[in-house]
Each structure stands twice: as C-alpha cells, then as structure tokens.
Amino acid sequence: MRTVLALVATAAVAGVIGFETTQLNLFSRADRPAMMAALAAAWLLFAVAFLALRRVPARHVTAVVVAGAVLIGGAAMLAPPNTSTDSARYAWDGIVATAGISPYDHVPASDALEELRPAWLFPADCDASRLNETTTVPSGEPLCTAINRPHVPTIYPPLAELYFTGVRALVDPSIEYWPFQLCGLVISLGVTWMLLVALRRRGMDPRWAALWAWCPLVATEAVTNSHVDALGVALALAASLLVASGRRVWGGIALGAAIATKLIPVILAPPLLTKRPLTLITVSVATFALLYVPYVVMSGFGVLGYLPGYLSEEGYDDGSRFALLSIVLPGSAAIVVAAALIAVATGLAWWRSDASAPWLAQLVLVGSILIIVSPRYPWYALLMIPFIVLSQRWEWFAVPLALSWRMTMPTLAVTRIGLAAAAVVVIGAWLYRRRRARPVASTAPPAVHA
C-alpha cells in the first residue's frame, strides 16, 4: 500500500506536468497565471511524492524511483516546448551540420541556407504556431521562423553541436521537436541511474535520487524544452563521481566534455582541484580544446558565435543583470563586487572541499553564483540538482524555485524577492544545522573528589 501511494503521488505530478505541457505556454501572456499555478501544484505534489517515498520498503525504492521518472518524463513529452525556443535552434544547427556546413558560418536568416529550411522551423504563416515570430532576410523580405535570434550565429560550444548533429542525423528534417525531448528523457534517466548507483555505493539512502528523477524542473526543462544543459549536467556529475573515486584522468575528460557542452559546468571545477589539480586541469583543458579543433579549422574565430553579444544582451557588461547587488550598487560597481564575491565563494569552495565527496562544496558554489549573477533562465539551475541529491541539502531547491517563479513573472522586483527569499532559506538552514551540530553542554553538577 505504501508503494502504491508513492506511485499515485508521482502519477499526480505527471498529471500536472502533462496538463501544463499540453495546455499552457509562456509565449501567451494570458497563460502566465495558470502556468504559475501549475508549477506551484507540480512542486507541491513533488514534495508530497518524495515524503511518500520515504515510507516505501527499501526493496521497492529503485523500481518506484525509475517508474516515477519514466511516468513524469513521458508526460513532459506530450507536446512541443512551452517555455523556450532553444530546441528549435538545436534542430537548425543539426540540420545545417548534417548538410556538411559549419553551424558557426551562417545565421539562420542567411539566404545561403534557404534550401535547408524545413517548413516547421520556417512556416509560411506566422500565426500557425505559438513558437513562431516574424523577422526579415537580408533582402528585407519577411521571414517567419521558430528560431530565436535568427540574425546572430549560434552560441553553443562544440560538444553541444556534435550532440545536435548526432540527433538530427538520425531523423528526417521534417521531424519536429520530439527527438530532442526523447534524448532529454534518456539523459535524465541516465542521471537518475548514476545517482542511484552512487548513493548505494556510498551507503546512502537511494530515495534521494527521486529529487532529480521526479523534479518538475527536470521534466519541463530537460525533457519538454530539451535544454542541452541536461547533457552538461550528466557529464559534470560523471566527472565529479570519477574524480571523487580517484579516477582523475577520466574525470578530467568528462569535465572537459561538460564544459564543451554548455561552458557553465566550469564552475563545478574548483572543489575538484584539492588533490593533483594539474592532472585534472591538463586533461580537461586538452579535451575541451580537442573538441573545438574541427570547428576552428572550418570557421576560425567564428566558433565564439554569439557568446560576447549574449553576455551584453543579458546585462552582464553593465551590471544591470545582478538583481540583488544592483539594489545598492550602480553599474560597473556591481560587476566588481559580483566578481569579488564569486572569487571568495570559489576560494572557500576549494578550501573546504572534501576530495572524496566534493558535492556539498560544488552545490554551495553553484548555488551562490546563481544567486549573485541572477540569470533569467531556470534551466541553469539543473546543474545544482544532482549535488542537492548527493549532499542531501534540500534547502537549496529554493534557488531553482526562485528562478522558476521569475520565469512566470519576468520582472526585476520578482527576481529580487525570489532570490532574496532563497538566500534567507539557505542561510537559515545553514544556521539551523550548525546549531544542531553543537555539543550540548552538560547540566550535571561537577563531581566531588575526596
């Protein structure tokens, strides 16, 4: 009965995710209130499901965790992306690459690639899809496309591009979004498996793996919206587990591959450098560089893509993106203070890291940086979740929750309130744990010696 109740709870999470995926999207302002309510319901049911799992007999835990992951992930595949158009760019880059053209050489609106345009990415009628927008080609003619930023080159690093190419090489260009959604589900299940194995080998409760397997953020952003961040998370987790077990060369390969997928996993590196750092640094840098070589040969410095422009667009060049710091610090002062805070957090994470179990230091570092830099996109917080599992510090879920809230209400005030609340939750939990860890002073009277 306890096992059945846990499965019913995961089915409820899947039901909400399925409703959200098929009925709601953030491309319509009218859906935003309902989207917020659906996200709140999904997270609440997620918490209930995890609590129900704690009463499931140990022999059933792995099966229940995996079954719930498949159920929730399957629900997330029921409709096209509904919070992001990034996977449209993934598909386009893959289609271009399978035609033998470097995705760094042309922007999607380029007339040179007109023959490669599938109708679902470049429809004739912009009202036909909730994902489409009107732009223009160089000649000035209108062009309808589902791809965001169609006038700038791709931003994605080489392993991401190889992933896009591999996925799209397996299907016809007319196939739409589901190939990346299916791959997102497979990657998510792979992370679940890694966590289950790691927890059992370390004598920890495998139930904690459900915090990744059943998480609404994983379902919506790794599966529905198919963000390549999920692949970066899988490689980064593999790197951490390998380094913690003493296999630093393989760990360096995995870390370099993770960084060559989305760049962001580089912030997980400092806690891994407490022992034999030169080996890890050399192997990861070499892996990263080797993955770039084919594209550098084809495109030269064009491999930087839209990265510089993206940082400027997001407000990181003038300090306006730092939501909490910009309350009291104007412009460039916020950049300086943010850089100093990140440097301190990085140093502390390196200094306090446990070489055999670096997850807590990695979690604190990633979570602190996300609070400081306050990104617009909640899927960046996917990188935190495996380390929440391994460190068993559930309070850090306050950060992805804050970023998800901001996504449904994209205002500076909401961003500030959400991240400030997340910081309070995390600091409060830290103080509570420290208080619980203090030895209790004895109240017994001193012994009397004759």
Short mmCIF file of C-alpha atoms in Angstrom, two decimals:
data_model
loop_
_atom_site.label_atom_id
_atom_site.label_comp_id
_atom_site.label_asym_id
_atom_site.label_seq_id
_atom_site.Cartn_x
_atom_site.Cartn_y
_atom_site.Cartn_z
CA MET A 1 0.00 0.00 0.00
CA ARG A 2 2.84 2.44 0.80
CA THR A 3 4.44 1.68 -2.55
CA VAL A 4 1.13 2.24 -4.34
CA LEU A 5 0.65 5.57 -2.57
CA ALA A 6 4.09 6.75 -3.70
CA LEU A 7 3.29 5.76 -7.28
CA VAL A 8 -0.05 7.57 -7.09
CA ALA A 9 1.76 10.69 -5.90
CA THR A 10 4.18 10.53 -8.85
CA ALA A 11 1.23 9.99 -11.18
CA ALA A 12 -0.25 13.21 -9.78
CA VAL A 13 2.99 15.05 -10.57
CA ALA A 14 2.89 13.56 -14.08
CA GLY A 15 -0.72 14.67 -14.49
CA VAL A 16 0.11 18.28 -13.66
CA ILE A 17 3.17 18.22 -15.90
CA GLY A 18 1.10 16.75 -18.72
CA PHE A 19 -1.60 19.41 -18.30
CA GLU A 20 0.97 22.19 -18.22
CA THR A 21 2.75 20.82 -21.28
CA THR A 22 -0.34 20.36 -23.44
CA GLN A 23 -2.49 23.27 -22.32
CA LEU A 24 -0.20 26.13 -21.29
CA ASN A 25 2.78 28.07 -22.63
CA LEU A 26 4.70 31.18 -21.71
CA PHE A 27 4.51 32.50 -25.27
CA SER A 28 0.96 33.58 -24.44
CA ARG A 29 0.70 36.21 -21.70
CA ALA A 30 -2.80 35.01 -20.93
CA ASP A 31 -1.40 31.65 -19.80
CA ARG A 32 1.07 33.06 -17.29
CA PRO A 33 -1.20 32.94 -14.19
CA ALA A 34 -2.27 29.38 -14.97
CA MET A 35 1.35 28.42 -15.64
CA MET A 36 2.36 29.76 -12.24
CA ALA A 37 -0.44 27.80 -10.56
CA ALA A 38 0.52 24.61 -12.43
CA LEU A 39 4.18 24.98 -11.47
CA ALA A 40 3.23 25.54 -7.83
CA ALA A 41 1.00 22.45 -7.88
CA ALA A 42 3.72 20.35 -9.52
CA TRP A 43 6.32 21.34 -6.93
CA LEU A 44 3.91 20.76 -4.05
CA LEU A 45 2.99 17.30 -5.34
CA PHE A 46 6.68 16.60 -5.91
CA ALA A 47 7.31 17.24 -2.22
CA VAL A 48 4.37 15.01 -1.25
CA ALA A 49 5.63 12.22 -3.53
CA PHE A 50 9.11 12.38 -2.01
CA LEU A 51 7.69 12.21 1.51
CA ALA A 52 5.56 9.22 0.47
CA LEU A 53 8.67 7.53 -0.94
CA ARG A 54 10.29 7.63 2.50
CA ARG A 55 7.75 5.05 3.67
CA VAL A 56 8.28 2.68 0.74
CA PRO A 57 10.09 -0.58 1.64
CA ALA A 58 13.77 -0.49 0.68
CA ARG A 59 13.44 -3.39 -1.77
CA HIS A 60 10.95 -1.38 -3.88
CA VAL A 61 12.70 2.01 -3.85
CA THR A 62 14.73 1.71 -7.07
CA ALA A 63 11.77 0.44 -9.08
CA VAL A 64 9.49 3.18 -7.75
CA VAL A 65 12.06 5.92 -8.45
CA VAL A 66 12.63 4.73 -12.02
CA ALA A 67 8.92 4.14 -12.70
CA GLY A 68 8.11 7.65 -11.48
CA ALA A 69 10.88 9.12 -13.62
CA VAL A 70 9.54 7.40 -16.75
CA LEU A 71 5.95 8.44 -15.96
CA ILE A 72 6.78 12.10 -15.31
CA GLY A 73 9.23 12.26 -18.21
CA GLY A 74 6.70 10.70 -20.54
CA ALA A 75 4.13 13.32 -19.55
CA ALA A 76 6.69 16.01 -20.33
CA MET A 77 6.91 14.74 -23.93
CA LEU A 78 3.23 15.16 -24.74
CA ALA A 79 3.56 18.49 -26.57
CA PRO A 80 6.14 20.85 -28.10
CA PRO A 81 8.31 23.17 -25.96
CA ASN A 82 6.30 25.68 -23.97
CA THR A 83 8.78 27.94 -22.18
CA SER A 84 11.71 28.18 -24.60
CA THR A 85 12.50 28.01 -28.32
CA ASP A 86 16.11 26.91 -27.78
CA SER A 87 15.50 23.42 -29.16
CA ALA A 88 14.45 24.99 -32.48
CA ARG A 89 17.98 26.37 -32.73
CA TYR A 90 19.38 22.96 -31.77
CA ALA A 91 17.44 21.37 -34.60
CA TRP A 92 18.53 24.00 -37.10
CA ASP A 93 22.20 23.70 -36.13
CA GLY A 94 21.93 19.92 -36.50
CA ILE A 95 20.23 20.17 -39.90
CA VAL A 96 22.90 22.58 -41.13
CA ALA A 97 25.74 20.40 -39.84
CA THR A 98 24.34 17.22 -41.42
CA ALA A 99 24.45 19.11 -44.73
CA GLY A 100 28.22 19.47 -44.25
CA ILE A 101 28.14 23.16 -43.28
CA SER A 102 29.58 24.58 -40.05
CA PRO A 103 26.75 26.00 -37.90
CA TYR A 104 29.10 28.85 -36.95
CA ASP A 105 29.39 30.12 -40.54
CA HIS A 106 25.87 31.38 -41.25
CA VAL A 107 22.98 32.86 -39.30
CA PRO A 108 19.56 31.17 -39.69
CA ALA A 109 18.20 34.11 -41.69
CA SER A 110 21.02 33.83 -44.24
CA ASP A 111 19.85 33.35 -47.83
CA ALA A 112 22.75 30.92 -48.32
CA LEU A 113 20.86 28.29 -46.30
CA GLU A 114 17.43 28.82 -47.84
CA GLU A 115 17.32 25.33 -49.37
CA LEU A 116 17.78 23.70 -45.96
CA ARG A 117 14.80 25.35 -44.25
CA PRO A 118 12.12 22.85 -43.14
CA ALA A 119 8.57 24.12 -43.03
CA TRP A 120 8.13 23.54 -39.30
CA LEU A 121 11.07 25.83 -38.47
CA PHE A 122 10.26 28.37 -41.21
CA PRO A 123 6.46 28.21 -41.75
CA ALA A 124 4.71 30.34 -44.31
CA ASP A 125 2.16 31.58 -41.77
CA CYS A 126 3.44 33.02 -38.51
CA ASP A 127 0.05 32.60 -36.89
CA ALA A 128 0.18 28.83 -37.37
CA SER A 129 2.34 28.09 -34.33
CA ARG A 130 2.75 29.50 -30.85
CA LEU A 131 6.54 29.28 -31.28
CA ASN A 132 6.91 31.45 -34.38
CA GLU A 133 7.88 35.08 -34.88
CA THR A 134 8.39 37.33 -37.90
CA THR A 135 11.81 38.59 -38.89
CA THR A 136 13.42 39.58 -42.19
CA VAL A 137 16.07 38.16 -44.50
CA PRO A 138 18.99 40.34 -45.71
CA SER A 139 16.98 41.40 -48.76
CA GLY A 140 14.31 42.84 -46.49
CA GLU A 141 11.68 40.20 -47.23
CA PRO A 142 9.68 38.95 -44.21
CA LEU A 143 10.61 35.57 -42.81
CA CYS A 144 8.67 33.52 -40.29
CA THR A 145 10.76 31.33 -38.03
CA ALA A 146 10.59 29.39 -34.77
CA ILE A 147 14.27 30.10 -34.09
CA ASN A 148 15.13 32.79 -31.58
CA ARG A 149 17.74 35.39 -32.53
CA PRO A 150 17.75 34.30 -36.21
CA HIS A 151 20.16 37.11 -37.18
CA VAL A 152 23.02 36.02 -34.92
CA PRO A 153 25.33 32.98 -35.12
CA THR A 154 24.93 30.04 -32.79
CA ILE A 155 26.23 30.37 -29.25
CA TYR A 156 26.70 26.69 -28.44
CA PRO A 157 30.12 25.03 -27.84
CA PRO A 158 31.41 22.09 -29.91
CA LEU A 159 30.14 19.08 -27.98
CA ALA A 160 26.66 20.60 -27.96
CA GLU A 161 26.93 20.98 -31.73
CA LEU A 162 28.06 17.37 -32.10
CA TYR A 163 25.06 16.34 -30.00
CA PHE A 164 22.68 18.39 -32.18
CA THR A 165 24.21 16.86 -35.29
CA GLY A 166 24.01 13.32 -33.96
CA VAL A 167 20.35 13.65 -33.00
CA ARG A 168 19.24 15.27 -36.25
CA ALA A 169 21.29 12.85 -38.39
CA LEU A 170 19.01 10.06 -37.16
CA VAL A 171 15.74 11.66 -38.31
CA ASP A 172 14.34 13.37 -41.37
CA PRO A 173 14.50 17.21 -41.37
CA SER A 174 10.67 17.25 -41.35
CA ILE A 175 10.57 15.64 -37.89
CA GLU A 176 9.85 18.29 -35.29
CA TYR A 177 10.68 18.57 -31.58
CA TRP A 178 10.31 15.08 -30.13
CA PRO A 179 13.81 13.71 -30.98
CA PHE A 180 15.44 16.14 -28.55
CA GLN A 181 12.68 15.55 -26.00
CA LEU A 182 13.32 11.80 -26.16
CA CYS A 183 17.06 12.36 -25.79
CA GLY A 184 16.37 14.65 -22.84
CA LEU A 185 14.38 11.88 -21.19
CA VAL A 186 17.13 9.33 -21.85
CA ILE A 187 19.77 11.67 -20.41
CA SER A 188 17.57 12.37 -17.40
CA LEU A 189 17.14 8.64 -16.77
CA GLY A 190 20.91 8.23 -17.13
CA VAL A 191 21.48 10.81 -14.41
CA THR A 192 18.92 9.01 -12.23
CA TRP A 193 20.85 5.76 -12.71
CA MET A 194 24.18 7.42 -11.84
CA LEU A 195 22.69 8.88 -8.68
CA LEU A 196 21.12 5.58 -7.60
CA VAL A 197 24.44 3.76 -8.09
CA ALA A 198 26.46 6.48 -6.34
CA LEU A 199 24.12 6.62 -3.36
CA ARG A 200 24.14 2.85 -2.87
CA ARG A 201 27.92 2.55 -3.22
CA ARG A 202 28.38 5.20 -0.56
CA GLY A 203 25.90 3.64 1.83
CA MET A 204 23.40 6.46 1.42
CA ASP A 205 19.64 6.23 1.04
CA PRO A 206 18.77 5.80 -2.68
CA ARG A 207 15.45 7.56 -2.11
CA TRP A 208 17.30 10.86 -2.50
CA ALA A 209 17.68 10.13 -6.24
CA ALA A 210 13.98 10.96 -6.61
CA LEU A 211 14.86 14.63 -6.05
CA TRP A 212 16.29 14.57 -9.56
CA ALA A 213 14.13 11.84 -11.11
CA TRP A 214 10.79 13.42 -10.16
CA CYS A 215 11.73 17.10 -10.10
CA PRO A 216 9.32 19.31 -12.12
CA LEU A 217 12.23 21.47 -13.33
CA VAL A 218 13.93 18.40 -14.80
CA ALA A 219 10.71 17.32 -16.52
CA THR A 220 9.92 20.70 -18.04
CA GLU A 221 13.41 21.93 -18.94
CA ALA A 222 15.38 18.74 -19.64
CA VAL A 223 12.52 16.97 -21.46
CA THR A 224 9.72 19.29 -22.65
CA ASN A 225 12.07 22.12 -23.60
CA SER A 226 15.01 19.77 -24.24
CA HIS A 227 17.75 22.06 -22.96
CA VAL A 228 21.24 20.82 -23.73
CA ASP A 229 22.11 21.73 -20.13
CA ALA A 230 20.90 18.23 -19.21
CA LEU A 231 23.79 16.71 -21.17
CA GLY A 232 26.21 19.08 -19.46
CA VAL A 233 24.78 18.06 -16.08
CA ALA A 234 25.21 14.35 -16.86
CA LEU A 235 28.85 14.84 -17.88
CA ALA A 236 29.57 17.11 -14.91
CA LEU A 237 28.09 14.57 -12.49
CA ALA A 238 30.16 11.82 -14.11
CA ALA A 239 33.27 13.99 -13.74
CA SER A 240 32.62 14.59 -10.04
CA LEU A 241 31.95 10.93 -9.30
CA LEU A 242 35.06 9.84 -11.22
CA VAL A 243 37.34 12.37 -9.53
CA ALA A 244 35.93 11.51 -6.10
CA SER A 245 36.75 7.84 -6.72
CA GLY A 246 40.34 8.67 -7.70
CA ARG A 247 39.97 8.35 -11.49
CA ARG A 248 41.18 11.84 -12.27
CA VAL A 249 42.09 11.29 -15.93
CA TRP A 250 38.64 10.01 -16.82
CA GLY A 251 37.16 12.69 -14.59
CA GLY A 252 39.12 15.33 -16.49
CA ILE A 253 37.83 14.01 -19.81
CA ALA A 254 34.25 14.15 -18.54
CA LEU A 255 34.75 17.64 -17.09
CA GLY A 256 36.25 18.98 -20.33
CA ALA A 257 33.35 17.44 -22.25
CA ALA A 258 30.82 19.00 -19.85
CA ILE A 259 32.36 22.45 -20.33
CA ALA A 260 32.40 21.91 -24.09
CA THR A 261 28.65 21.31 -23.88
CA LYS A 262 27.48 24.49 -22.11
CA LEU A 263 30.51 26.26 -20.51
CA ILE A 264 28.61 26.72 -17.22
CA PRO A 265 29.86 23.41 -15.67
CA VAL A 266 33.29 25.05 -15.34
CA ILE A 267 32.07 26.46 -12.02
CA LEU A 268 32.00 22.92 -10.63
CA ALA A 269 35.74 22.52 -11.17
CA PRO A 270 37.34 24.31 -8.16
CA PRO A 271 36.13 21.81 -5.50
CA LEU A 272 37.65 19.02 -7.61
CA LEU A 273 41.13 20.57 -7.53
CA THR A 274 42.12 19.76 -3.96
CA LYS A 275 44.34 16.81 -4.95
CA ARG A 276 46.59 16.51 -8.03
CA PRO A 277 44.98 19.55 -9.65
CA LEU A 278 47.46 19.64 -12.54
CA THR A 279 46.27 16.29 -13.91
CA LEU A 280 42.62 17.31 -13.88
CA ILE A 281 43.29 20.75 -15.34
CA THR A 282 45.54 19.42 -18.12
CA VAL A 283 43.19 16.63 -19.20
CA SER A 284 40.03 18.76 -19.08
CA VAL A 285 41.63 21.66 -20.99
CA ALA A 286 43.02 19.23 -23.59
CA THR A 287 39.60 17.59 -24.02
CA PHE A 288 37.90 20.96 -24.38
CA ALA A 289 40.48 22.13 -26.94
CA LEU A 290 40.40 18.95 -28.99
CA LEU A 291 36.62 19.15 -29.32
CA TYR A 292 36.96 22.68 -30.69
CA VAL A 293 39.66 21.83 -33.27
CA PRO A 294 37.40 20.64 -36.15
CA TYR A 295 35.20 23.73 -35.85
CA VAL A 296 38.15 26.12 -35.57
CA VAL A 297 39.56 24.59 -38.76
CA MET A 298 36.25 25.22 -40.55
CA SER A 299 35.19 28.54 -39.03
CA GLY A 300 38.20 30.18 -37.33
CA PHE A 301 37.25 32.70 -34.64
CA GLY A 302 33.65 32.34 -35.72
CA VAL A 303 33.40 29.50 -33.18
CA LEU A 304 32.86 32.15 -30.49
CA GLY A 305 29.45 32.62 -32.06
CA TYR A 306 27.06 34.91 -30.24
CA LEU A 307 28.65 34.50 -26.79
CA PRO A 308 30.01 38.09 -26.46
CA GLY A 309 26.73 39.53 -27.71
CA TYR A 310 24.74 37.27 -25.38
CA LEU A 311 26.62 38.49 -22.30
CA SER A 312 25.93 42.08 -23.32
CA GLU A 313 22.26 41.32 -24.08
CA GLU A 314 21.79 39.75 -20.66
CA GLY A 315 23.17 42.83 -18.88
CA TYR A 316 26.44 41.35 -17.63
CA ASP A 317 28.56 44.04 -19.28
CA ASP A 318 26.99 46.96 -17.39
CA GLY A 319 25.99 45.29 -14.10
CA SER A 320 22.24 45.54 -14.63
CA ARG A 321 21.76 41.74 -14.52
CA PHE A 322 22.94 41.40 -10.90
CA ALA A 323 19.48 41.72 -9.36
CA LEU A 324 20.41 41.84 -5.67
CA LEU A 325 23.66 43.77 -5.96
CA SER A 326 22.14 46.40 -8.25
CA ILE A 327 19.79 47.44 -5.43
CA VAL A 328 22.65 49.27 -3.73
CA LEU A 329 25.44 49.29 -6.34
CA PRO A 330 25.23 51.23 -9.60
CA GLY A 331 26.53 49.98 -12.95
CA SER A 332 30.10 48.75 -13.04
CA ALA A 333 30.37 48.71 -9.24
CA ALA A 334 28.01 45.72 -9.24
CA ILE A 335 30.33 43.90 -11.67
CA VAL A 336 33.35 44.46 -9.41
CA VAL A 337 31.56 43.34 -6.26
CA ALA A 338 30.00 40.34 -8.04
CA ALA A 339 33.44 39.28 -9.28
CA ALA A 340 34.85 39.65 -5.76
CA LEU A 341 32.03 37.62 -4.21
CA ILE A 342 32.40 34.87 -6.81
CA ALA A 343 36.16 34.79 -6.20
CA VAL A 344 35.60 34.44 -2.43
CA ALA A 345 32.96 31.73 -2.92
CA THR A 346 35.29 29.87 -5.29
CA GLY A 347 38.20 30.07 -2.87
CA LEU A 348 36.11 28.86 0.05
CA ALA A 349 34.65 26.01 -2.01
CA TRP A 350 38.14 24.88 -2.99
CA TRP A 351 39.49 25.23 0.57
CA ARG A 352 36.60 23.47 2.30
CA SER A 353 36.00 20.74 -0.30
CA ASP A 354 36.28 17.07 0.65
CA ALA A 355 38.23 15.32 -2.10
CA SER A 356 36.26 12.10 -1.64
CA ALA A 357 32.87 13.84 -1.51
CA PRO A 358 33.04 17.29 -3.14
CA TRP A 359 29.29 17.62 -3.74
CA LEU A 360 28.45 19.98 -0.90
CA ALA A 361 31.20 22.41 -1.88
CA GLN A 362 30.06 22.18 -5.51
CA LEU A 363 26.43 22.77 -4.56
CA VAL A 364 27.23 25.79 -2.41
CA LEU A 365 29.45 27.26 -5.13
CA VAL A 366 26.93 26.81 -7.96
CA GLY A 367 24.00 28.00 -5.85
CA SER A 368 25.88 31.05 -4.58
CA ILE A 369 26.94 32.05 -8.09
CA LEU A 370 23.36 31.72 -9.37
CA ILE A 371 22.13 33.97 -6.55
CA ILE A 372 24.85 36.51 -7.31
CA VAL A 373 24.50 36.59 -11.12
CA SER A 374 20.68 36.07 -11.09
CA PRO A 375 20.18 34.56 -14.57
CA ARG A 376 16.85 34.85 -16.34
CA TYR A 377 16.59 31.16 -17.08
CA PRO A 378 15.64 28.47 -14.53
CA TRP A 379 17.23 25.65 -16.52
CA TYR A 380 20.66 26.89 -15.43
CA ALA A 381 19.70 25.52 -12.00
CA LEU A 382 19.55 21.96 -13.40
CA LEU A 383 23.27 21.87 -12.63
CA MET A 384 22.52 22.11 -8.90
CA ILE A 385 20.08 19.25 -8.53
CA PRO A 386 22.39 16.17 -8.63
CA PHE A 387 24.52 17.82 -5.97
CA ILE A 388 21.45 18.55 -3.85
CA VAL A 389 20.85 14.80 -4.04
CA LEU A 390 24.39 13.77 -3.12
CA SER A 391 24.78 16.33 -0.33
CA GLN A 392 21.19 15.89 0.90
CA ARG A 393 20.76 19.65 1.29
CA TRP A 394 17.17 20.04 0.13
CA GLU A 395 17.02 23.71 1.14
CA TRP A 396 18.98 24.66 -1.98
CA PHE A 397 15.86 23.91 -4.02
CA ALA A 398 14.93 27.47 -3.04
CA VAL A 399 17.20 28.70 -5.85
CA PRO A 400 15.58 26.81 -8.78
CA LEU A 401 12.18 27.66 -7.30
CA ALA A 402 13.08 31.36 -7.28
CA LEU A 403 14.28 31.22 -10.89
CA SER A 404 11.15 29.32 -11.95
CA TRP A 405 8.97 31.94 -10.25
CA ARG A 406 10.86 34.65 -12.07
CA MET A 407 10.25 32.90 -15.41
CA THR A 408 6.46 33.11 -14.97
CA MET A 409 6.65 36.73 -13.73
CA PRO A 410 9.65 38.24 -15.53
CA THR A 411 10.13 41.45 -13.56
CA LEU A 412 13.12 42.77 -11.64
CA ALA A 413 11.08 43.03 -8.43
CA VAL A 414 10.06 39.36 -8.61
CA THR A 415 13.65 38.35 -9.33
CA ARG A 416 14.91 40.27 -6.30
CA ILE A 417 12.23 38.96 -3.95
CA GLY A 418 12.68 35.36 -5.10
CA LEU A 419 16.48 35.33 -4.85
CA ALA A 420 16.46 37.18 -1.54
CA ALA A 421 14.00 34.63 -0.16
CA ALA A 422 16.19 31.81 -1.48
CA ALA A 423 19.24 33.29 0.23
CA VAL A 424 17.31 33.57 3.51
CA VAL A 425 16.17 29.93 3.29
CA VAL A 426 19.68 28.67 2.57
CA ILE A 427 21.32 30.75 5.31
CA GLY A 428 18.58 29.85 7.78
CA ALA A 429 19.06 26.13 7.09
CA TRP A 430 22.82 26.51 7.49
CA LEU A 431 22.42 28.22 10.87
CA TYR A 432 19.94 25.56 11.98
CA ARG A 433 22.33 22.75 11.02
CA ARG A 434 25.19 24.44 12.85
CA ARG A 435 23.07 24.79 15.97
CA ARG A 436 22.03 21.14 15.82
CA ALA A 437 25.66 20.10 15.42
CA ARG A 438 26.87 21.91 18.55
CA PRO A 439 27.61 19.67 21.52
CA VAL A 440 25.04 20.04 24.27
CA ALA A 441 26.58 21.42 27.42
CA SER A 442 26.22 19.09 30.40
CA THR A 443 23.91 20.30 33.16
CA ALA A 444 25.07 17.67 35.65
CA PRO A 445 26.80 19.04 38.81
CA PRO A 446 30.58 18.70 38.90
CA ALA A 447 31.92 15.58 40.54
CA VAL A 448 33.15 15.94 44.12
CA HIS A 449 36.54 14.38 44.79
CA ALA A 450 37.62 13.37 48.23
#
